[in-house]
Short mmCIF file of C-alpha atoms in Angstrom, two decimals:
data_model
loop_
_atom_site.label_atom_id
_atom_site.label_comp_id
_atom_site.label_asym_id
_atom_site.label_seq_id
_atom_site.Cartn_x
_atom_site.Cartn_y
_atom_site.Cartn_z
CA UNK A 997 -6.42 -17.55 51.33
CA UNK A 998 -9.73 -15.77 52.73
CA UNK A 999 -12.72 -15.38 50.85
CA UNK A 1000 -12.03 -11.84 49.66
CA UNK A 1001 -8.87 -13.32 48.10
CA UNK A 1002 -10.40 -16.17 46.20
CA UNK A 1003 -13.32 -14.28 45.11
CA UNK A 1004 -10.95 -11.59 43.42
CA UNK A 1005 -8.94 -13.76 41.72
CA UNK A 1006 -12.26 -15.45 40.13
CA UNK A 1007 -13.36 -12.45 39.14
CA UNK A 1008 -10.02 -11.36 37.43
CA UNK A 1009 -10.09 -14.72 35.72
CA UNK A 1010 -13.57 -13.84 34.81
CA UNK A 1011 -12.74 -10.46 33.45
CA UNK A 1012 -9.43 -11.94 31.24
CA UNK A 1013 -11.96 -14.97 29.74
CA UNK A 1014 -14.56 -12.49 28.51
CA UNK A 1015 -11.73 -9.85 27.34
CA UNK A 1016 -10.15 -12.86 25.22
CA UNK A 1017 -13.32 -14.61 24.23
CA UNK A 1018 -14.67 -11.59 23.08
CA UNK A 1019 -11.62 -10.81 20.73
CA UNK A 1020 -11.32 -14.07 19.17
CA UNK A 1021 -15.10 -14.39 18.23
CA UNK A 1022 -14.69 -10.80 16.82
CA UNK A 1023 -11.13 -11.70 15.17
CA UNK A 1024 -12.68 -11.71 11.69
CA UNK A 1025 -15.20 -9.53 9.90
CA UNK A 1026 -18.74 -10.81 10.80
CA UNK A 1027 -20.29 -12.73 7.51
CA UNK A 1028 -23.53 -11.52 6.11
CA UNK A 1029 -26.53 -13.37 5.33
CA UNK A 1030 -28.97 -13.20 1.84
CA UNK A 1031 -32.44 -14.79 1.87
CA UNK A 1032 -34.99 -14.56 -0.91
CA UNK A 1033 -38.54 -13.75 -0.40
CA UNK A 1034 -39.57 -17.24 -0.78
CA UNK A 1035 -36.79 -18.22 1.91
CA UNK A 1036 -34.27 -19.40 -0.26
CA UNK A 1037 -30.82 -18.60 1.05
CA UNK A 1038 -28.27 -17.39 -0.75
CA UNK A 1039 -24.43 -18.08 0.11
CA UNK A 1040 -22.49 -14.99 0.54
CA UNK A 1041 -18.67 -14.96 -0.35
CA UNK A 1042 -16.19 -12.40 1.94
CA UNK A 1043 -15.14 -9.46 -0.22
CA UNK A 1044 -12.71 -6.49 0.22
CA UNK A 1045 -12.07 -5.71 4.40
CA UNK A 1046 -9.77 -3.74 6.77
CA UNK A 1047 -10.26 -5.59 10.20
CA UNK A 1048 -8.26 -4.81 13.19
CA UNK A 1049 -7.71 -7.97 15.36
CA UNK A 1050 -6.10 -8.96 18.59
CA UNK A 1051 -2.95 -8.72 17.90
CA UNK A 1052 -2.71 -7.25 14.17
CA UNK A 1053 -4.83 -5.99 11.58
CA UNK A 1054 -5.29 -6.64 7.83
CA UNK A 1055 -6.65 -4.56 4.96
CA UNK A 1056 -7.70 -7.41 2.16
CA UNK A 1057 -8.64 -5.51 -1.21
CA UNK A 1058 -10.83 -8.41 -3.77
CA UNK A 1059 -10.46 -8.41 -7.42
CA UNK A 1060 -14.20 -7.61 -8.95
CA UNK A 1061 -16.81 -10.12 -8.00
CA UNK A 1062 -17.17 -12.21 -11.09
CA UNK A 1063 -13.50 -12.78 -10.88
CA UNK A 1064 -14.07 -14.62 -7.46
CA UNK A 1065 -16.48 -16.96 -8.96
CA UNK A 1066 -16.70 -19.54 -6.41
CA UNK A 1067 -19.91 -19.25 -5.70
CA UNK A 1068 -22.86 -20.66 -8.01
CA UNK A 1069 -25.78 -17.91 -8.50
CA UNK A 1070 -28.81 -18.67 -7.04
CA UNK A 1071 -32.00 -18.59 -9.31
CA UNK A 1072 -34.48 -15.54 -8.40
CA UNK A 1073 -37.96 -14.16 -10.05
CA UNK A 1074 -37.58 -10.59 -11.72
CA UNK A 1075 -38.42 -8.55 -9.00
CA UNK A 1076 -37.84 -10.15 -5.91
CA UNK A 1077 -36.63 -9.17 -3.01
CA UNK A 1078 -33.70 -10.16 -1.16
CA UNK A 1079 -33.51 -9.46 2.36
CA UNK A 1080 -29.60 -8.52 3.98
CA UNK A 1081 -28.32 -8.79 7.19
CA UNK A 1082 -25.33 -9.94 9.11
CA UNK A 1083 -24.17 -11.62 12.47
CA UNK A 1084 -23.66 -8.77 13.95
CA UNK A 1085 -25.57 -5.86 13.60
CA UNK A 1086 -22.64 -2.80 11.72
CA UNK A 1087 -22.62 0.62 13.21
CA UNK A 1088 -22.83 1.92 9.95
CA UNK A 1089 -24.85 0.51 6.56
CA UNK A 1090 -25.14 1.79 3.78
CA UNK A 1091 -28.33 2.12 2.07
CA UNK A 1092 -27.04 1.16 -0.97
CA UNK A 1093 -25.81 -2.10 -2.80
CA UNK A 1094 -23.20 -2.36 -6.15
CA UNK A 1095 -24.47 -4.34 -8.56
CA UNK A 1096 -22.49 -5.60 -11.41
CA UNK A 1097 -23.91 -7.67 -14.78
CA UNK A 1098 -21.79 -10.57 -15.76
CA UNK A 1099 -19.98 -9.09 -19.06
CA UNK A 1100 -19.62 -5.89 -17.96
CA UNK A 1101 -16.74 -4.33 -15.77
CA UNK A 1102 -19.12 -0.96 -14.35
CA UNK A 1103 -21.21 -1.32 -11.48
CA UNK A 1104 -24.80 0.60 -11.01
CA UNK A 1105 -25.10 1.73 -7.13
CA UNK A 1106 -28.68 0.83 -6.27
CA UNK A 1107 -30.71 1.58 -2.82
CA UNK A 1108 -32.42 -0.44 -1.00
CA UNK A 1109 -35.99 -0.56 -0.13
CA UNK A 1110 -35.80 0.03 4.03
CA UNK A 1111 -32.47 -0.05 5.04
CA UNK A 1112 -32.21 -4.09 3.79
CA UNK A 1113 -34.05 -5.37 1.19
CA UNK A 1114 -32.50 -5.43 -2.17
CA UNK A 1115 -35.10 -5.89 -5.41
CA UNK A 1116 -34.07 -8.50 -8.24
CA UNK A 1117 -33.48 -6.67 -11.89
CA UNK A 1118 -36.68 -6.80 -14.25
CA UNK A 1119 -33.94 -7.80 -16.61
CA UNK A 1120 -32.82 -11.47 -16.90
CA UNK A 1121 -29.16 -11.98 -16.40
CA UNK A 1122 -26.77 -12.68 -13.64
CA UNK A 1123 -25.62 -10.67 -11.24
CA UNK A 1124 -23.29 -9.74 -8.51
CA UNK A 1125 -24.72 -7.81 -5.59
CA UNK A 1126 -22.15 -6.07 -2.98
CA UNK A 1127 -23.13 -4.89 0.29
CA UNK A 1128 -21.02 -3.45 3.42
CA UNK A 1129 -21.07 -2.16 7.26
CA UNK A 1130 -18.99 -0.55 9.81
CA UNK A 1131 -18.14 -2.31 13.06
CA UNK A 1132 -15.76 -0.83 15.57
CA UNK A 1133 -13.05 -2.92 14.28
CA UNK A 1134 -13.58 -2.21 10.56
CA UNK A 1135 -15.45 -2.82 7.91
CA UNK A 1136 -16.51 -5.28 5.73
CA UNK A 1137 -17.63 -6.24 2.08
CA UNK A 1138 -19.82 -9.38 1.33
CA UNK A 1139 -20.81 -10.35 -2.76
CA UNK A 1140 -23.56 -12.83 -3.33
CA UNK A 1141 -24.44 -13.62 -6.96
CA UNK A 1142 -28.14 -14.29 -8.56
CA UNK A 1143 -29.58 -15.46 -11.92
CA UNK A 1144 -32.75 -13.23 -12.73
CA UNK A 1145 -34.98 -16.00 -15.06
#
């Protein structure tokens, strides 16, 4: 085989890797990220997606977030702010966050202060705060949960 040969068949090997590679890292929605002012991170649980992958896609719809309590709320000051973001940067974010109090089933919408910072309640209590994006392939809930002291 000449040169021409072998270097077209490296590229096309090339082109398939990066095709697949790219698909499987993007096979499920990318996970966001919560950090406290004081640098305290806070662990974000998935939440209600529609994702298309490789070979299929899925629609997952999540019960309210204080039925999903698997995750332990993180301690914050009244007034704090919480900084968002996620592995990969959505097409489309809201500007807004749904906050629930624990013993209530309403939300309140609430925006954020530029484009990603959420601020803690004045109001002690605890709290699940729900953020999404829009990727190409979807989009995608998160739900972290904090204790206002």
């Amino acid at each position: 085989m000449n040169k021409k040969g072998v270097l077209a068949l490296v590229l096309a090997f090339l082109l398939i890797t990066s095709f697949f590679t790219y698909y499987i890292m993007n096979a499920k929605p990318p996970s966001a990220s919560a950090k406290t002012e004081t640098n305290v991170t806070i662990p974000t649980k998935q939440s209600t997606y529609c994702w298309d992958g490789f070979l299929s896609g899925a629609c997952v719809d999540y019960a309210e977030p204080f039925m999903m309590n698997e995750i332990k709320a993180v301690s914050v000051s009244p007034g704090e702010k919480i900084a968002i973001s996620y592995k990969r940067k959505p097409i489309k974010v809201p500007k807004e966050v749904n906050v629930w109090t624990k013993g209530e089933s309403d939300f309140k919408t609430v925006t954020l202060l530029d484009g990603d910072l959420y601020v803690a309640p004045s109001e002690s209590g605890t709290y699940a705060v729900s953020t999404n994006g829009t990727w190409k392939r979807g989009s995608s809930s998160q739900v972290f949960f904090i204790k206002v002291q």
